[in-house]
CSV table of C-alpha atoms and ligand atoms in Angstrom, one decimal:
chain,number,residue,atom,x,y,z
X,1,UNK,CA,13.5,-22.0,18.5
X,2,UNK,CA,10.4,-19.4,18.4
X,3,UNK,CA,8.0,-19.7,16.1
X,4,UNK,CA,9.4,-19.4,12.2
X,5,UNK,CA,7.0,-17.3,10.5
X,6,UNK,CA,8.6,-13.8,9.9
X,7,UNK,CA,7.8,-11.0,7.1
X,8,UNK,CA,11.6,-10.5,5.9
X,9,UNK,CA,12.0,-6.8,4.6
X,10,UNK,CA,14.1,-5.8,2.0
X,11,UNK,CA,15.5,-2.2,1.9
X,12,UNK,CA,17.4,-2.9,-1.0
X,13,UNK,CA,14.5,-4.1,-2.7
X,14,UNK,CA,12.7,-1.0,-1.3
X,15,UNK,CA,15.1,1.5,-2.8
X,16,UNK,CA,15.3,-0.4,-6.0
X,17,UNK,CA,11.6,0.3,-6.3
X,18,UNK,CA,11.9,3.8,-5.4
X,19,UNK,CA,14.6,4.4,-8.1
X,20,UNK,CA,12.2,3.2,-10.9
X,21,UNK,CA,9.6,5.5,-9.5
X,22,UNK,CA,11.8,8.3,-10.0
X,23,UNK,CA,12.6,7.1,-13.1
X,24,UNK,CA,9.0,7.5,-14.4
X,25,UNK,CA,8.0,10.6,-12.1
X,26,UNK,CA,10.4,12.9,-14.7
X,27,UNK,CA,10.7,16.0,-12.6
X,28,UNK,CA,8.0,15.7,-10.7
X,29,UNK,CA,8.4,15.3,-7.0
X,30,UNK,CA,8.0,12.0,-5.1
X,31,UNK,CA,5.3,11.7,-2.4
X,32,UNK,CA,5.9,7.8,-0.9
X,33,UNK,CA,3.0,6.8,0.4
X,34,UNK,CA,3.2,5.0,3.6
X,35,UNK,CA,-0.5,5.0,5.2
X,36,UNK,CA,-1.6,1.8,7.3
X,37,UNK,CA,1.7,1.4,8.6
X,38,UNK,CA,3.8,1.5,5.3
X,39,UNK,CA,1.0,-1.0,3.6
X,40,UNK,CA,2.2,-3.1,6.3
X,41,UNK,CA,5.8,-3.0,5.7
X,42,UNK,CA,6.5,-0.9,9.0
X,43,UNK,CA,6.1,3.3,7.9
X,44,UNK,CA,9.2,3.6,10.0
X,45,UNK,CA,11.6,1.4,8.4
X,46,UNK,CA,10.0,2.8,4.7
X,47,UNK,CA,10.5,6.3,5.6
X,48,UNK,CA,14.3,5.8,6.9
X,49,UNK,CA,15.0,3.7,3.8
X,50,UNK,CA,13.2,6.4,1.5
X,51,UNK,CA,15.1,9.3,3.0
X,52,UNK,CA,15.7,10.5,-0.5
X,53,UNK,CA,11.4,10.9,-1.3
X,54,UNK,CA,10.2,14.5,-1.2
X,55,UNK,CA,7.6,14.0,1.2
X,56,UNK,CA,5.3,11.0,2.6
X,57,UNK,CA,1.4,10.9,2.5
X,58,UNK,CA,-0.4,9.4,5.8
X,59,UNK,CA,-3.9,8.8,6.5
X,60,UNK,CA,-4.0,9.8,10.1
X,61,UNK,CA,-2.1,12.2,12.3
X,62,UNK,CA,-0.9,9.3,14.2
X,63,UNK,CA,0.5,8.2,11.4
X,64,UNK,CA,2.2,11.5,10.9
X,65,UNK,CA,3.5,11.7,14.3
X,66,UNK,CA,5.0,7.9,14.4
X,67,UNK,CA,7.1,9.4,11.4
X,68,UNK,CA,8.0,12.5,13.1
X,69,UNK,CA,9.2,10.6,16.2
X,70,UNK,CA,11.3,8.5,14.2
X,71,UNK,CA,13.0,11.5,13.0
X,72,UNK,CA,11.2,11.7,9.8
X,73,UNK,CA,11.7,15.7,8.7
X,74,UNK,CA,10.5,15.8,5.3
X,75,UNK,CA,6.8,17.3,4.5
X,76,UNK,CA,4.1,14.7,5.6
X,77,UNK,CA,0.6,15.0,4.1
X,78,UNK,CA,-2.6,14.1,5.8
X,79,UNK,CA,-4.3,12.4,3.1
X,80,UNK,CA,-7.4,12.6,4.5
X,81,UNK,CA,-7.2,16.4,6.4
X,82,UNK,CA,-8.2,16.7,9.8
X,83,UNK,CA,-10.5,15.2,11.8
X,84,UNK,CA,-11.2,17.5,14.6
X,85,UNK,CA,-10.1,21.0,15.1
X,86,UNK,CA,-7.4,20.1,17.9
X,87,UNK,CA,-5.2,18.5,14.7
X,88,UNK,CA,-4.8,21.7,13.3
X,89,UNK,CA,-2.8,22.9,16.0
X,90,UNK,CA,-0.7,19.7,16.6
X,91,UNK,CA,0.1,19.4,12.4
X,92,UNK,CA,1.0,22.9,12.7
X,93,UNK,CA,3.4,22.4,15.4
X,94,UNK,CA,4.8,19.2,13.7
X,95,UNK,CA,5.0,20.9,10.2
X,96,UNK,CA,2.0,18.6,8.6
X,97,UNK,CA,0.0,19.6,5.7
X,98,UNK,CA,-3.7,18.8,5.7
X,99,UNK,CA,-5.0,17.6,2.6
X,100,UNK,CA,-8.8,19.1,2.9
X,101,UNK,CA,-11.6,17.5,1.5
X,102,UNK,CA,-14.7,19.0,2.7
X,103,UNK,CA,-16.8,22.1,3.9
X,104,UNK,CA,-17.0,21.2,7.6
X,105,UNK,CA,-12.8,20.7,7.4
X,106,UNK,CA,-12.8,24.3,6.1
X,107,UNK,CA,-15.0,25.5,9.0
X,108,UNK,CA,-12.7,24.2,11.0
X,109,UNK,CA,-9.8,26.9,10.0
X,110,UNK,CA,-10.0,30.4,12.2
X,111,UNK,CA,-8.1,33.5,11.2
X,112,UNK,CA,-4.7,32.9,12.7
X,113,UNK,CA,-1.2,34.7,12.6
X,114,UNK,CA,0.3,31.4,11.2
X,115,UNK,CA,-2.4,30.0,9.1
X,116,UNK,CA,-1.8,26.3,8.4
X,117,UNK,CA,-0.3,25.1,5.5
X,118,UNK,CA,-2.8,23.2,3.4
X,119,UNK,CA,-3.7,21.4,0.1
X,120,UNK,CA,-7.2,21.3,-1.7
X,121,UNK,CA,-8.6,18.1,-2.4
X,122,UNK,CA,-10.4,18.4,-5.7
X,123,UNK,CA,-13.1,15.4,-6.9
X,124,UNK,CA,-12.2,15.2,-10.9
X,125,UNK,CA,-14.6,11.9,-11.0
X,126,UNK,CA,-14.4,9.5,-8.3
X,127,UNK,CA,-16.7,10.9,-6.3
X,128,UNK,CA,-15.6,9.8,-3.0
X,129,UNK,CA,-13.7,13.2,-1.4
X,130,UNK,CA,-13.1,16.2,-2.5
X,131,UNK,CA,-14.3,19.9,-3.7
X,132,UNK,CA,-15.9,20.3,-6.7
X,133,UNK,CA,-12.8,21.1,-9.2
X,134,UNK,CA,-14.6,24.1,-10.5
X,135,UNK,CA,-14.4,25.9,-6.7
X,136,UNK,CA,-10.7,25.6,-6.2
X,137,UNK,CA,-9.9,28.8,-7.5
X,138,UNK,CA,-12.7,30.6,-5.6
X,139,UNK,CA,-11.7,28.3,-2.0
X,140,UNK,CA,-8.2,29.0,-2.4
X,141,UNK,CA,-9.0,33.3,-2.3
X,142,UNK,CA,-11.2,32.7,0.6
X,143,UNK,CA,-9.2,31.3,2.4
X,144,UNK,CA,-5.9,33.2,2.2
X,145,UNK,CA,-7.9,36.5,2.1
X,146,UNK,CA,-9.3,35.5,5.5
X,147,UNK,CA,-5.7,34.3,6.9
X,148,UNK,CA,-7.4,30.9,7.6
X,149,UNK,CA,-4.7,28.9,5.5
X,150,UNK,CA,-2.1,29.0,3.1
X,151,UNK,CA,-3.2,26.8,0.6
X,152,UNK,CA,0.5,25.5,-1.2
X,153,UNK,CA,-1.0,22.8,-3.6
X,154,UNK,CA,-4.1,20.9,-5.1
X,155,UNK,CA,-4.2,17.3,-5.3
X,156,UNK,CA,-7.0,15.0,-7.1
X,157,UNK,CA,-7.0,10.9,-7.3
X,158,UNK,CA,-7.3,8.8,-10.1
X,159,UNK,CA,-9.9,6.1,-10.0
X,160,UNK,CA,-9.6,3.9,-13.1
X,161,UNK,CA,-6.0,4.4,-14.0
X,162,UNK,CA,-4.9,0.9,-13.3
X,163,UNK,CA,-7.7,-0.2,-16.6
X,164,UNK,CA,-6.8,-0.5,-20.2
X,165,UNK,CA,-9.4,1.5,-21.5
X,166,UNK,CA,-7.9,5.2,-20.8
X,167,UNK,CA,-11.2,7.1,-21.2
X,168,UNK,CA,-12.3,7.8,-17.5
X,169,UNK,CA,-8.4,8.5,-16.7
X,170,UNK,CA,-8.4,11.2,-19.6
X,171,UNK,CA,-11.6,12.9,-18.5
X,172,UNK,CA,-10.2,13.1,-14.6
X,173,UNK,CA,-6.6,14.5,-16.4
X,174,UNK,CA,-8.5,17.0,-18.5
X,175,UNK,CA,-10.5,17.9,-15.4
X,176,UNK,CA,-7.8,18.5,-13.1
X,177,UNK,CA,-5.8,20.6,-15.7
X,178,UNK,CA,-8.5,22.9,-16.4
X,179,UNK,CA,-9.3,23.5,-12.6
X,180,UNK,CA,-5.9,24.4,-11.6
X,181,UNK,CA,-4.1,25.6,-14.5
X,182,UNK,CA,-4.2,29.4,-13.3
X,183,UNK,CA,-2.6,30.3,-10.2
X,184,UNK,CA,0.8,29.2,-9.4
X,185,UNK,CA,0.4,26.1,-6.8
X,186,UNK,CA,1.7,22.8,-6.4
X,187,UNK,CA,-0.2,20.3,-8.2
X,188,UNK,CA,-0.6,16.2,-7.9
X,189,UNK,CA,-2.9,13.9,-9.1
X,190,UNK,CA,-0.9,10.3,-9.8
X,191,UNK,CA,-0.8,7.2,-7.9
X,192,UNK,CA,1.5,4.3,-9.0
X,193,UNK,CA,-0.7,3.5,-11.9
X,194,UNK,CA,-1.5,6.9,-13.0
X,195,UNK,CA,2.6,7.7,-13.0
X,196,UNK,CA,3.4,4.7,-15.1
X,197,UNK,CA,0.6,4.9,-17.6
X,198,UNK,CA,0.0,8.7,-18.1
X,199,UNK,CA,2.9,10.5,-18.7
X,200,UNK,CA,0.6,13.4,-18.4
X,201,UNK,CA,-0.7,12.7,-15.2
X,202,UNK,CA,2.7,13.9,-13.1
X,203,UNK,CA,2.3,17.5,-12.5
X,204,UNK,CA,4.4,18.6,-10.1
X,205,UNK,CA,4.1,15.5,-7.4
X,206,UNK,CA,3.4,12.0,-7.8
X,207,UNK,CA,2.2,9.3,-5.1
X,208,UNK,CA,2.9,6.2,-5.3
X,209,UNK,CA,2.6,3.8,-3.0
X,210,UNK,CA,2.2,0.0,-4.2
X,211,UNK,CA,4.8,0.1,-6.9
X,212,UNK,CA,7.2,1.3,-3.8
X,213,UNK,CA,6.3,-2.0,-2.3
X,214,UNK,CA,7.3,-4.3,-5.6
X,215,UNK,CA,3.6,-5.2,-6.8
X,216,UNK,CA,2.1,-4.1,-10.0
X,217,UNK,CA,-1.0,-1.5,-9.7
X,218,UNK,CA,-2.1,-3.1,-13.1
X,219,UNK,CA,-4.2,-6.8,-13.0
X,220,UNK,CA,-2.3,-7.5,-16.4
X,221,UNK,CA,1.1,-6.1,-16.3
X,222,UNK,CA,3.4,-8.7,-13.5
X,223,UNK,CA,5.9,-6.5,-11.3
X,224,UNK,CA,8.9,-8.2,-12.6
X,225,UNK,CA,8.4,-6.7,-15.9
X,226,UNK,CA,7.5,-3.1,-14.7
X,227,UNK,CA,11.2,-3.7,-12.6
X,228,UNK,CA,10.1,-3.7,-9.3
X,229,UNK,CA,11.4,-6.0,-6.5
X,230,UNK,CA,9.2,-7.6,-3.9
X,231,UNK,CA,9.6,-5.9,-0.7
X,232,UNK,CA,8.3,-8.2,2.0
X,233,UNK,CA,8.8,-11.9,1.7
X,234,UNK,CA,6.3,-13.6,4.0
X,235,UNK,CA,8.4,-17.0,5.3
X,236,UNK,CA,7.9,-19.7,7.9
X,237,UNK,CA,8.9,-23.5,7.7
X,238,UNK,CA,7.2,-26.7,7.5
X,239,UNK,CA,6.5,-27.6,11.4
X,240,UNK,CA,4.9,-30.9,10.4
X,241,UNK,CA,5.5,-33.6,7.2
X,242,UNK,CA,2.6,-36.6,8.0
X,243,UNK,CA,2.8,-39.9,5.7
X,244,UNK,CA,-1.0,-39.7,5.3
X,245,UNK,CA,-3.1,-42.7,3.5
X,246,UNK,CA,-5.5,-43.0,0.7
X,247,UNK,CA,-8.6,-41.6,1.8
X,248,UNK,CA,-7.2,-39.5,4.8
X,249,UNK,CA,-9.4,-36.2,4.8
X,250,UNK,CA,-7.0,-33.2,5.9
X,251,UNK,CA,-8.1,-30.3,8.2
X,252,UNK,CA,-11.4,-28.7,8.9
X,253,UNK,CA,-14.2,-29.7,7.3
X,254,UNK,CA,-11.9,-32.7,5.5
X,255,UNK,CA,-12.3,-30.9,2.7
X,256,UNK,CA,-9.2,-32.4,0.9
X,257,UNK,CA,-9.3,-36.4,0.8
X,258,UNK,CA,-5.7,-37.9,-0.1
X,259,UNK,CA,-6.2,-40.1,-3.5
X,260,UNK,CA,-3.5,-42.2,-2.8
X,261,UNK,CA,-0.6,-42.3,-0.1
X,262,UNK,CA,1.0,-38.9,0.2
X,263,UNK,CA,3.0,-36.6,2.1
X,264,UNK,CA,1.1,-33.7,3.5
X,265,UNK,CA,3.2,-30.9,5.0
X,266,UNK,CA,1.8,-28.3,7.5
X,267,UNK,CA,3.4,-24.5,7.5
X,268,UNK,CA,3.0,-22.4,10.1
X,269,UNK,CA,1.3,-19.7,9.0
X,270,UNK,CA,-2.7,-19.1,8.8
X,271,UNK,CA,-5.4,-16.6,8.4
X,272,UNK,CA,-4.4,-15.4,12.1
X,273,UNK,CA,-1.3,-13.9,10.2
X,274,UNK,CA,-2.8,-12.5,7.7
X,275,UNK,CA,-2.6,-15.3,5.4
X,276,UNK,CA,-5.8,-14.9,3.1
X,277,UNK,CA,-8.6,-17.6,4.3
X,278,UNK,CA,-10.4,-17.3,0.9
X,279,UNK,CA,-7.0,-19.1,-0.7
X,280,UNK,CA,-8.5,-21.7,-2.5
X,281,UNK,CA,-7.1,-25.3,-3.0
X,282,UNK,CA,-4.2,-25.1,-5.4
X,283,UNK,CA,-2.7,-21.8,-4.4
X,284,UNK,CA,1.0,-22.0,-4.8
X,285,UNK,CA,3.1,-22.4,-1.8
X,286,UNK,CA,7.1,-22.3,-1.9
X,287,UNK,CA,8.5,-25.3,0.1
X,288,UNK,CA,12.5,-25.5,-0.4
X,289,UNK,CA,12.2,-23.4,-3.3
X,290,UNK,CA,9.6,-25.3,-5.4
X,291,UNK,CA,5.9,-24.5,-5.8
X,292,UNK,CA,3.3,-27.2,-4.2
X,293,UNK,CA,-0.5,-26.5,-4.3
X,294,UNK,CA,-2.5,-25.8,-1.0
X,295,UNK,CA,-4.7,-28.1,0.1
X,296,UNK,CA,-7.6,-28.2,2.4
X,297,UNK,CA,-9.0,-24.8,4.5
X,298,UNK,CA,-6.4,-22.3,5.7
X,299,UNK,CA,-6.8,-22.3,9.5
X,300,UNK,CA,-6.0,-19.7,12.0
X,301,UNK,CA,-2.1,-20.6,12.5
X,302,UNK,CA,-1.7,-23.3,9.8
X,303,UNK,CA,-1.8,-24.4,6.3
X,304,UNK,CA,-1.6,-27.7,4.9
X,305,UNK,CA,0.0,-28.5,1.5
X,306,UNK,CA,0.6,-31.3,-0.8
X,307,UNK,CA,4.2,-32.5,-1.0
X,308,UNK,CA,4.2,-35.2,-3.5
X,309,UNK,CA,6.1,-33.3,-6.0
X,310,UNK,CA,8.6,-32.4,-3.2
X,311,UNK,CA,9.6,-35.6,-1.6
X,312,UNK,CA,13.0,-33.7,0.2
X,313,UNK,CA,10.7,-31.6,2.1
X,314,UNK,CA,11.2,-32.0,5.8
X,315,UNK,CA,10.4,-30.5,9.0
X,316,UNK,CA,12.3,-27.3,9.3
X,317,UNK,CA,12.0,-26.9,5.3
X,318,UNK,CA,11.6,-23.2,4.3
X,319,UNK,CA,8.7,-22.0,3.3
X,320,UNK,CA,7.6,-18.9,1.5
X,321,UNK,CA,4.3,-17.5,1.2
X,322,UNK,CA,4.4,-14.7,-1.0
X,323,UNK,CA,7.9,-12.5,-1.7
X,324,UNK,CA,10.8,-13.2,-3.4
X,325,UNK,CA,10.2,-16.4,-5.8
X,326,UNK,CA,6.7,-16.0,-5.6
X,327,UNK,CA,4.8,-12.8,-6.5
X,328,UNK,CA,2.3,-11.7,-3.9
X,329,UNK,CA,0.0,-10.2,-6.7
X,330,UNK,CA,-0.2,-14.1,-7.8
X,331,UNK,CA,-1.3,-14.8,-4.2
X,332,UNK,CA,-3.7,-12.2,-3.9
X,333,UNK,CA,-5.3,-13.0,-7.8
X,334,UNK,CA,-6.2,-16.4,-6.5
X,335,UNK,CA,-7.6,-15.4,-3.4
X,336,UNK,CA,-10.2,-13.1,-5.4
X,337,UNK,CA,-7.8,-9.9,-3.8
X,338,UNK,CA,-5.3,-7.6,-4.4
X,339,UNK,CA,-1.7,-7.6,-3.0
X,340,UNK,CA,-2.8,-4.3,-1.2
X,341,UNK,CA,-4.8,-6.1,1.3
X,342,UNK,CA,-2.5,-8.9,1.6
X,343,UNK,CA,0.6,-6.6,2.7
X,344,UNK,CA,-2.0,-4.5,5.4
X,345,UNK,CA,-3.4,-7.9,6.9
X,346,UNK,CA,0.0,-8.8,7.5
X,347,UNK,CA,-1.0,-9.4,12.1
X,348,UNK,CA,1.3,-7.3,14.1
X,349,UNK,CA,1.9,-10.8,15.7
X,350,UNK,CA,4.1,-11.5,12.8
X,351,UNK,CA,7.7,-10.2,13.4
X,352,UNK,CA,9.2,-7.9,10.8
X,353,UNK,CA,12.9,-8.4,10.2
X,354,UNK,CA,14.5,-5.6,7.9
X,355,UNK,CA,17.5,-6.5,6.2
A,1,LIG,C1,-3.1,5.3,-1.1
A,1,LIG,C2,-3.0,6.6,-1.9
A,1,LIG,C3,-2.0,6.6,-3.0
A,1,LIG,C4,-1.4,5.5,-3.4
A,1,LIG,O1,-1.9,4.5,-4.1
A,1,LIG,P1,-1.4,3.3,-4.8
A,1,LIG,O2,-2.4,2.7,-5.5
A,1,LIG,O3,-1.1,2.4,-3.7
A,1,LIG,O4,-0.1,3.9,-5.5
A,1,LIG,C5,-2.3,7.7,-3.6
A,1,LIG,N1,-2.8,8.7,-3.1
A,1,LIG,C6,-4.2,8.5,-2.5
A,1,LIG,C7,-4.6,10.2,-2.0
A,1,LIG,C8,-4.0,7.8,-1.6
A,1,LIG,O5,-5.1,7.7,-0.9
């Protein structure tokens, strides 16, 4: 049998999370964000499963073309716009919408009989990408009168919608409303956190990412309480169970020393697969349905667990690293990161099994 580690992907959970998202979106369209290979879940799997989404958001033209090759016909948005002018032609041919954020991207647009469709990205307070919000109307006129682009939408991005203090987000919502209220154009502001916590941020189109994959965008609210189901279950098996003696040191550096005779399990999954190397001792791992603590250092291909509470565990017992029964958000918090990063880091060597 091959190495037992795999990322099991549930289409049913993904579809459920999409309905939850629609419920929050009201009458706004839903652009499913599938950049970074669908947050590590496989962009093609995600786009096929979410065939009723109104569009998809990606970070590069390569990601967009992967979707087109998979037969996705819905609008695809290049969330960082064009990186070189050659991409404008490719985008036009494949009906991709560039979200332009900089002067140099504007300069790539030349007058044409069939100007490309673009959205403008405005900076309303994140200070990362985008034009000053007050330039929105002027830029539109400039581009459309010169037949350089058809500006069909505007967007901005929220920096702090996941936090409990709403003030910074309200400032962004107000700035976006004011800059875009004149002129009929499609408007989009909210990510997962924004669309759940701020109904007034929905505008015409929302852009969920993380909630579709079943994780909570909020540190203080868990995914289950939001009705979200884990899409990815990273699962493996015990490949060794050792009867260690009192005083035996386990793994690199001998960080864990057995305080008494005890069974130690070895799981086929390590940082070379995307399990966080900084997961500290005590991080929960599900073995044969029971939570047991991680012990010692995370290796490239393995982790070790304390099996004292689970004497039934055997070589071949099923192990869940995160997913069904063990929220990725909880593992991420233990390792000092966010579930976004855990998902994106699942290595290509881990087979994705969809069901
Ligand atoms: C990644 C991204 C999103 C999705 O954010 P989540 O927090 O995952 O919901 C939305 N909009 C833009 C522009 C993004 O880059």
